[in-house]
């Protein structure tokens, strides 16, 4: 009888923990401009290679390289830089406001600003995003009023959601920003359904869904891919791989797959990986995928390779599970610094102009914050009416809710 060794369970472990030296040597990063750009109608099986590389446009010197370059003018890139700067400054102000007790909760985008800001510029009015809580750049880039965003964070009387949503869970139909759900991954299948409805109606609008690396382990992620593939839904399926799902490193959700993008292969969906810290590359890939969807060629899965430089939220302390210097070691750099370097290299931006833009944006954000705080914050001023708890649920309010509303004086 042959002795059989005992079974053992493999639990993936991150490369580094607190106290270790950060190591990203396992990430293969091709030179900028070396990854091919396929025809927009290329079949999924012919582009399997694009799920195992990283599409990059800006090189280390700040120059644009390769076939993916050229999707934006210098003026448009400068506006993208302002969008990212606005988002970062807005984040800083709201993080401080949370520490001051003006809101209960906040989630910043530090290091990920290029993804949502660039992607939005590839969409058209009427298209619908189904975001997570770290895509506020979609709103910034589409011109959504910042004061309204702050009122939602402060849950004051001017909050368009009447205090019913957790701070940062914005919603704006007019700006193509579907209401955020606190339940992970639900937006993925919703986006596919919305895009299928658009196709059924013979419309021209497409959907874009968003998910983090950790949430790809949810059932809704896989269900969305099944429906998107089967019905060639006009949807772009974004996976933001920022390396950490709160304290769980991305290898847990990725499992044995080499990349998150490769998950699309089992469903026959064209899948690409892009440098999420490269504004030019994100926009170029988004534009390619959006055109594919709008031409009725079906879904595309995009993995945005990036790094969450800050904590998961104001409730998180990343130093408890990763090296403090890990964000500094991230090899794809800072998205704002990279675009700034590109524009300076083109002669259309300067250090002085950057400082001026930073000051102007800061002043604008502070003014918006003053107006929002004058209405109210979590602990002061005008807050939503208790009556709002009972509204917007039934077309005709049932008697038991009418009675409860009267009991609280409304």
C-alpha positions as MATLAB code, in Angstrom:
seq = 'XXXXXXXXXXXXXXXXXXXXXXXXXXXXXXXXXXXXXXXXXXXXXXXXXXXXXXXXXXXXXXXXXXXXXXXXXXXXXXXXXXXXXXXXXXXXXXXXXXXXXXXXXXXXXXXXXXXXXXXXXXXXXXXXXXXXXXXXXXXXXXXXXXXXXXXXXXXXXXXXXXXXXXXXXXXXXXXXXXXXXXXXXXXXXXXXXXXXXXXXXXXXXXXXXXXXXXXXXXXXXXXXXXXXXXXXXXXXXXXXXXXXXXXXXXXXXXXXXXXXXXXXXXXXXXXXXXXXXXXXXXXXXXXXXXXXXXXXXXXXXXXXXXXXXXXXXXXXXXXXXXXXXXXXXXXXXXXXXXXXXXXXXXXXXXXXXXXXXXXXXXXXXXXXXXXXXXXXXXXXXXXXXXXXXXXXXXXXXXXXXXXXXXXXXX';
ca = [
       0.000    0.000    0.000;
       1.446    3.374   -1.060;
       1.663    6.076    1.573;
      -0.303    9.161    0.555;
       0.963   12.474    1.904;
      -1.574   14.502    3.862;
      -3.503   17.238    2.127;
      -2.607   20.845    2.829;
      -4.542   24.026    2.212;
      -2.829   26.833    0.335;
      -3.710   30.341    1.496;
      -2.210   33.050   -0.759;
      -0.009   35.513    1.095;
       1.109   39.037    0.138;
       4.729   39.632   -0.727;
       5.188   42.038    2.172;
       3.775   42.801    5.585;
       4.495   45.674    8.019;
       8.219   45.920    8.648;
       9.166   44.268    5.344;
      10.775   45.976    2.368;
       8.141   46.613   -0.351;
       8.619   44.409   -3.404;
       6.722   44.804   -6.677;
       9.215   42.845   -8.777;
       6.506   40.313   -9.594;
       4.638   42.862  -11.703;
       5.842   42.739  -15.299;
       5.759   46.266  -16.703;
       6.361   46.627  -20.455;
       7.923   49.748  -21.907;
       5.466   52.494  -22.823;
       4.154   52.212  -26.374;
       5.137   48.598  -26.929;
       1.710   46.978  -26.510;
      -0.243   46.766  -29.743;
      -3.585   48.464  -30.361;
      -6.010   46.011  -32.006;
      -8.713   46.976  -34.470;
     -11.882   47.836  -32.608;
     -13.673   44.866  -34.191;
     -10.943   42.298  -33.500;
     -12.303   39.034  -32.121;
     -11.781   38.215  -28.451;
      -9.778   35.053  -29.155;
      -7.289   37.044  -31.244;
      -6.434   39.452  -28.426;
      -5.869   37.123  -25.513;
      -2.359   38.532  -25.148;
      -3.728   41.898  -23.995;
      -5.020   40.393  -20.754;
      -1.469   39.487  -19.682;
       0.386   42.737  -20.287;
      -0.109   46.407  -19.352;
      -1.008   49.066  -21.914;
       1.074   52.185  -21.257;
       1.417   55.457  -23.163;
       3.610   57.770  -21.039;
       7.215   56.715  -20.574;
       9.484   57.560  -17.654;
      10.545   60.814  -19.324;
       6.933   61.922  -19.691;
       6.659   61.435  -23.460;
       3.741   59.687  -25.185;
       4.649   56.540  -27.078;
       3.014   53.952  -29.332;
      -0.240   53.269  -31.144;
      -2.429   54.105  -28.149;
      -1.143   57.703  -28.002;
      -2.966   60.625  -29.586;
      -6.507   60.188  -28.283;
      -6.431   63.617  -26.575;
      -5.218   67.116  -27.413;
      -2.838   68.928  -25.072;
      -5.689   71.200  -23.932;
      -7.811   68.171  -23.098;
      -4.935   66.614  -21.165;
      -4.442   69.863  -19.250;
      -8.126   69.775  -18.327;
      -7.654   66.171  -17.205;
      -4.807   67.321  -14.965;
      -7.098   69.927  -13.408;
      -9.789   67.290  -12.876;
      -7.355   65.050  -11.018;
      -6.006   67.934   -8.961;
      -9.555   68.952   -8.079;
     -10.409   65.444   -6.939;
      -7.284   65.202   -4.788;
      -7.812   68.590   -3.161;
     -11.488   67.806   -2.607;
     -10.461   64.526   -0.982;
      -8.004   66.272    1.332;
     -10.644   68.737    2.496;
     -13.223   66.018    3.111;
     -10.729   63.802    4.942;
      -9.982   66.708    7.272;
     -13.701   67.421    7.684;
     -14.238   63.827    8.798;
     -11.489   64.137   11.395;
     -13.226   67.287   12.624;
     -16.506   65.434   13.117;
     -18.318   67.175   10.259;
     -19.127   63.881    8.563;
     -19.165   60.310    9.805;
     -17.176   58.688    7.018;
     -15.112   59.321    3.911;
     -13.192   57.395    1.231;
     -10.414   59.050   -0.748;
      -8.992   58.303   -4.208;
      -5.296   58.975   -3.550;
      -3.267   57.436   -6.378;
      -6.316   56.410   -8.402;
      -7.468   59.777   -9.758;
      -6.550   59.076  -13.389;
      -8.921   56.140  -13.754;
     -12.289   57.774  -13.232;
     -11.274   61.227  -14.481;
      -9.905   59.879  -17.784;
     -12.635   57.308  -18.354;
     -15.426   59.877  -18.065;
     -13.910   61.863  -20.930;
     -14.503   58.895  -23.258;
     -18.252   58.782  -22.581;
     -21.128   60.740  -24.076;
     -24.052   62.425  -22.374;
     -26.714   59.818  -21.647;
     -24.268   56.979  -21.015;
     -24.576   55.520  -17.527;
     -21.861   54.657  -15.021;
     -22.534   52.117  -12.298;
     -19.731   53.071   -9.913;
     -18.286   51.972   -6.614;
     -17.385   54.396   -3.845;
     -14.007   55.331   -5.387;
     -15.043   56.808   -8.736;
     -16.020   60.364   -7.777;
     -13.761   61.533  -10.602;
     -16.598   60.568  -12.932;
     -18.635   63.355  -11.334;
     -15.763   65.852  -11.203;
     -14.982   65.339  -14.905;
     -18.648   65.625  -15.909;
     -19.145   68.957  -14.159;
     -21.279   67.845  -11.235;
     -21.554   70.643   -8.625;
     -18.922   70.138   -5.940;
     -21.043   71.897   -3.341;
     -23.752   69.279   -3.888;
     -21.182   66.520   -3.429;
     -20.170   68.073   -0.120;
     -23.772   68.403    1.020;
     -24.164   64.672    0.449;
     -21.022   63.971    2.472;
     -22.246   66.243    5.284;
     -25.789   64.754    5.108;
     -27.286   68.213    5.463;
     -30.591   69.696    4.350;
     -29.319   70.205    0.789;
     -28.223   66.582    0.404;
     -30.114   65.435   -2.733;
     -30.357   61.957   -1.176;
     -31.840   63.329    2.074;
     -29.334   61.603    4.338;
     -30.426   58.130    3.255;
     -27.072   57.143    1.824;
     -23.680   56.679    3.447;
     -21.370   59.655    2.738;
     -19.632   59.394   -0.696;
     -22.454   57.257   -2.114;
     -23.541   59.887   -4.608;
     -26.213   59.672   -7.279;
     -26.998   61.741  -10.381;
     -29.055   60.501  -13.305;
     -28.351   63.725  -15.209;
     -24.595   63.100  -14.962;
     -24.791   59.374  -15.752;
     -23.914   58.275  -12.227;
     -26.146   55.481  -10.971;
     -26.838   55.416   -7.240;
     -24.001   53.676   -5.394;
     -24.903   50.592   -3.403;
     -23.087   49.614   -0.224;
     -23.594   45.976   -1.179;
     -20.517   44.898   -3.115;
     -20.730   43.950   -6.800;
     -24.468   44.550   -7.232;
     -23.755   47.358   -9.704;
     -22.013   44.977  -12.104;
     -25.073   42.982  -13.067;
     -27.213   46.135  -12.952;
     -25.005   47.793  -15.557;
     -25.318   44.817  -17.870;
     -29.098   44.848  -17.489;
     -29.252   48.603  -18.129;
     -27.157   48.231  -21.286;
     -29.317   45.337  -22.496;
     -32.391   47.532  -22.047;
     -30.720   50.257  -24.100;
     -30.090   47.729  -26.875;
     -33.655   46.394  -26.703;
     -34.980   49.941  -27.142;
     -32.661   50.552  -30.101;
     -30.985   53.413  -28.250;
     -27.358   54.554  -28.642;
     -26.452   54.819  -24.959;
     -23.998   52.435  -23.326;
     -23.202   51.502  -19.723;
     -19.958   51.269  -17.790;
     -19.681   49.247  -14.623;
     -17.044   49.427  -11.912;
     -15.751   46.972   -9.352;
     -12.732   46.578   -7.107;
     -10.367   43.609   -7.218;
     -11.755   42.098   -4.009;
     -15.376   42.229   -5.153;
     -14.645   40.150   -8.257;
     -15.037   37.165   -5.944;
     -18.742   37.997   -5.573;
     -21.358   36.045   -7.533;
     -22.702   39.159   -9.244;
     -19.375   39.679  -11.012;
     -19.579   36.292  -12.716;
     -23.301   36.574  -13.418;
     -22.678   39.908  -15.108;
     -20.046   38.378  -17.382;
     -22.407   35.551  -18.356;
     -25.186   37.914  -19.408;
     -22.831   40.423  -21.056;
     -21.241   37.662  -23.114;
     -24.441   35.857  -24.055;
     -26.304   38.975  -25.187;
     -23.281   40.995  -26.427;
     -24.374   43.791  -24.125;
     -23.064   47.317  -24.916;
     -21.194   47.662  -21.640;
     -17.632   48.327  -20.474;
     -16.735   46.207  -17.438;
     -14.060   47.936  -15.361;
     -12.021   46.185  -12.660;
      -9.938   48.548  -10.531;
      -7.075   46.464   -9.191;
      -5.585   48.714   -6.507;
      -3.800   45.755   -4.851;
      -5.783   45.787   -1.594;
      -9.400   44.957   -0.675;
      -9.307   46.710    2.689;
      -6.699   44.517    4.458;
      -6.931   41.581    2.025;
      -4.360   41.616   -0.754;
      -5.534   41.141   -4.320;
      -4.171   37.584   -4.620;
      -7.065   36.241   -2.528;
      -9.717   37.357   -5.020;
      -7.523   36.686   -8.055;
      -6.919   33.095   -7.032;
      -4.986   31.021   -9.536;
      -5.632   33.427  -12.407;
      -2.579   35.394  -13.486;
      -4.602   38.599  -13.960;
      -8.129   39.828  -13.329;
      -8.459   40.662  -17.026;
      -7.978   36.999  -17.912;
     -11.261   36.234  -16.134;
     -12.990   37.549  -19.237;
     -11.524   34.809  -21.435;
     -13.778   32.132  -20.028;
     -16.747   34.159  -21.190;
     -15.390   35.089  -24.619;
     -15.098   38.771  -23.653;
     -12.240   40.919  -25.023;
     -10.069   41.763  -22.023;
      -7.285   44.289  -21.573;
      -5.001   45.541  -18.797;
      -4.043   49.184  -18.616;
      -1.712   51.272  -16.473;
      -4.266   52.893  -14.170;
      -1.838   55.670  -13.248;
      -1.407   56.720  -16.897;
      -4.177   59.211  -17.759;
      -3.447   58.979  -21.481;
      -3.510   55.188  -21.520;
      -6.730   54.947  -19.502;
      -8.489   57.356  -21.847;
      -7.231   55.601  -24.977;
      -8.352   52.170  -23.758;
     -11.676   53.566  -22.542;
     -12.287   55.231  -25.907;
     -11.520   51.953  -27.698;
     -13.884   49.942  -25.485;
     -16.634   52.572  -25.634;
     -16.490   52.632  -29.427;
     -16.705   48.845  -29.459;
     -19.813   48.906  -27.284;
     -21.472   51.707  -29.260;
     -20.848   49.888  -32.540;
     -22.798   46.930  -31.147;
     -19.675   44.760  -30.929;
     -20.339   43.773  -27.324;
     -18.682   44.090  -23.931;
     -15.056   44.698  -22.988;
     -13.392   43.961  -19.644;
     -10.677   46.395  -18.555;
      -8.370   45.791  -15.602;
      -6.919   49.070  -14.339;
      -3.623   48.293  -12.597;
      -3.110   50.876   -9.860;
      -2.356   51.270   -6.171;
      -4.513   52.532   -3.314;
      -2.035   54.955   -1.757;
      -4.259   55.851    1.187;
      -6.388   53.871    3.587;
      -9.466   52.038    2.408;
     -11.563   54.598    4.270;
     -11.377   56.845    7.317;
     -12.070   53.696    9.350;
      -8.934   51.960    8.091;
      -5.276   51.995    9.164;
      -3.232   50.433    6.331;
      -0.046   50.393    8.425;
      -1.544   47.409   10.252;
      -1.314   45.145    7.196;
       1.225   46.574    4.713;
       4.577   48.393    4.867;
       4.259   52.129    5.466;
       6.586   52.839    2.543;
       4.788   50.549    0.088;
       2.971   53.352   -1.735;
       6.280   55.121   -2.373;
       7.679   51.941   -3.944;
       4.754   51.513   -6.365;
       6.463   51.347   -9.792;
       3.770   53.093  -11.858;
       4.193   56.427  -10.107;
       1.712   59.160   -9.233;
      -0.939   59.970  -11.883;
      -0.864   63.731  -11.308;
       2.922   63.975  -11.374;
       3.069   61.963  -14.594;
       0.626   64.177  -16.504;
       2.303   67.294  -15.140;
       5.659   66.022  -16.431;
       4.122   65.212  -19.826;
       2.630   68.698  -20.244;
       5.833   70.432  -19.124;
       7.716   68.348  -21.667;
       5.321   69.513  -24.383;
       5.926   73.123  -23.392;
       2.289   73.812  -22.493;
       2.670   73.712  -18.697;
       5.181   74.977  -16.143;
       5.896   74.552  -12.442;
       4.611   78.073  -11.858;
       1.414   77.393  -13.768;
       0.935   74.205  -11.779;
       1.246   76.070   -8.482;
      -1.193   78.683   -9.737;
      -3.712   76.026  -10.795;
      -3.337   74.307   -7.435;
      -4.032   77.565   -5.599;
      -7.043   78.394   -7.779;
      -8.545   74.951   -7.327;
      -7.929   75.037   -3.585;
      -9.706   78.389   -3.326;
     -12.672   77.059   -5.292;
     -12.931   73.928   -3.162;
     -12.750   75.973    0.055;
     -15.505   78.304   -1.175;
     -17.726   75.327   -1.994;
     -17.020   73.870    1.429;
     -17.922   77.128    3.171;
     -21.273   77.240    1.390;
     -21.994   73.581    2.131;
     -21.048   73.930    5.804;
     -23.217   77.040    6.093;
     -26.180   74.815    5.296;
     -25.126   72.192    7.805;
     -22.789   69.356    8.738;
     -23.239   66.124   10.637;
     -23.333   67.893   13.990;
     -24.627   71.373   13.213;
     -26.969   73.401   11.041;
     -29.870   72.221    8.955;
     -30.286   68.474    8.512;
     -32.790   66.469    6.442;
     -36.286   66.285    7.860;
     -37.334   63.066    9.630;
     -40.259   63.162    7.205;
     -37.822   62.110    4.464;
     -37.603   58.629    6.009;
     -41.131   57.958    4.821;
     -41.023   59.540    1.373;
     -40.080   58.152   -2.057;
     -40.938   54.539   -1.257;
     -44.598   54.092   -2.149;
     -46.645   55.918   -4.778;
     -49.381   56.031   -2.158;
     -48.165   55.817    1.424;
     -49.795   52.919    3.325;
     -51.698   53.714    6.543;
     -49.116   52.253    8.935;
     -46.396   54.558    7.560;
     -48.726   57.548    7.667;
     -49.354   56.720   11.320;
     -45.629   56.382   12.084;
     -44.884   59.668   10.335;
     -47.521   61.406   12.435;
     -45.993   59.894   15.579;
     -42.726   61.732   14.871;
     -44.592   64.954   14.256;
     -44.905   65.076   10.465;
];
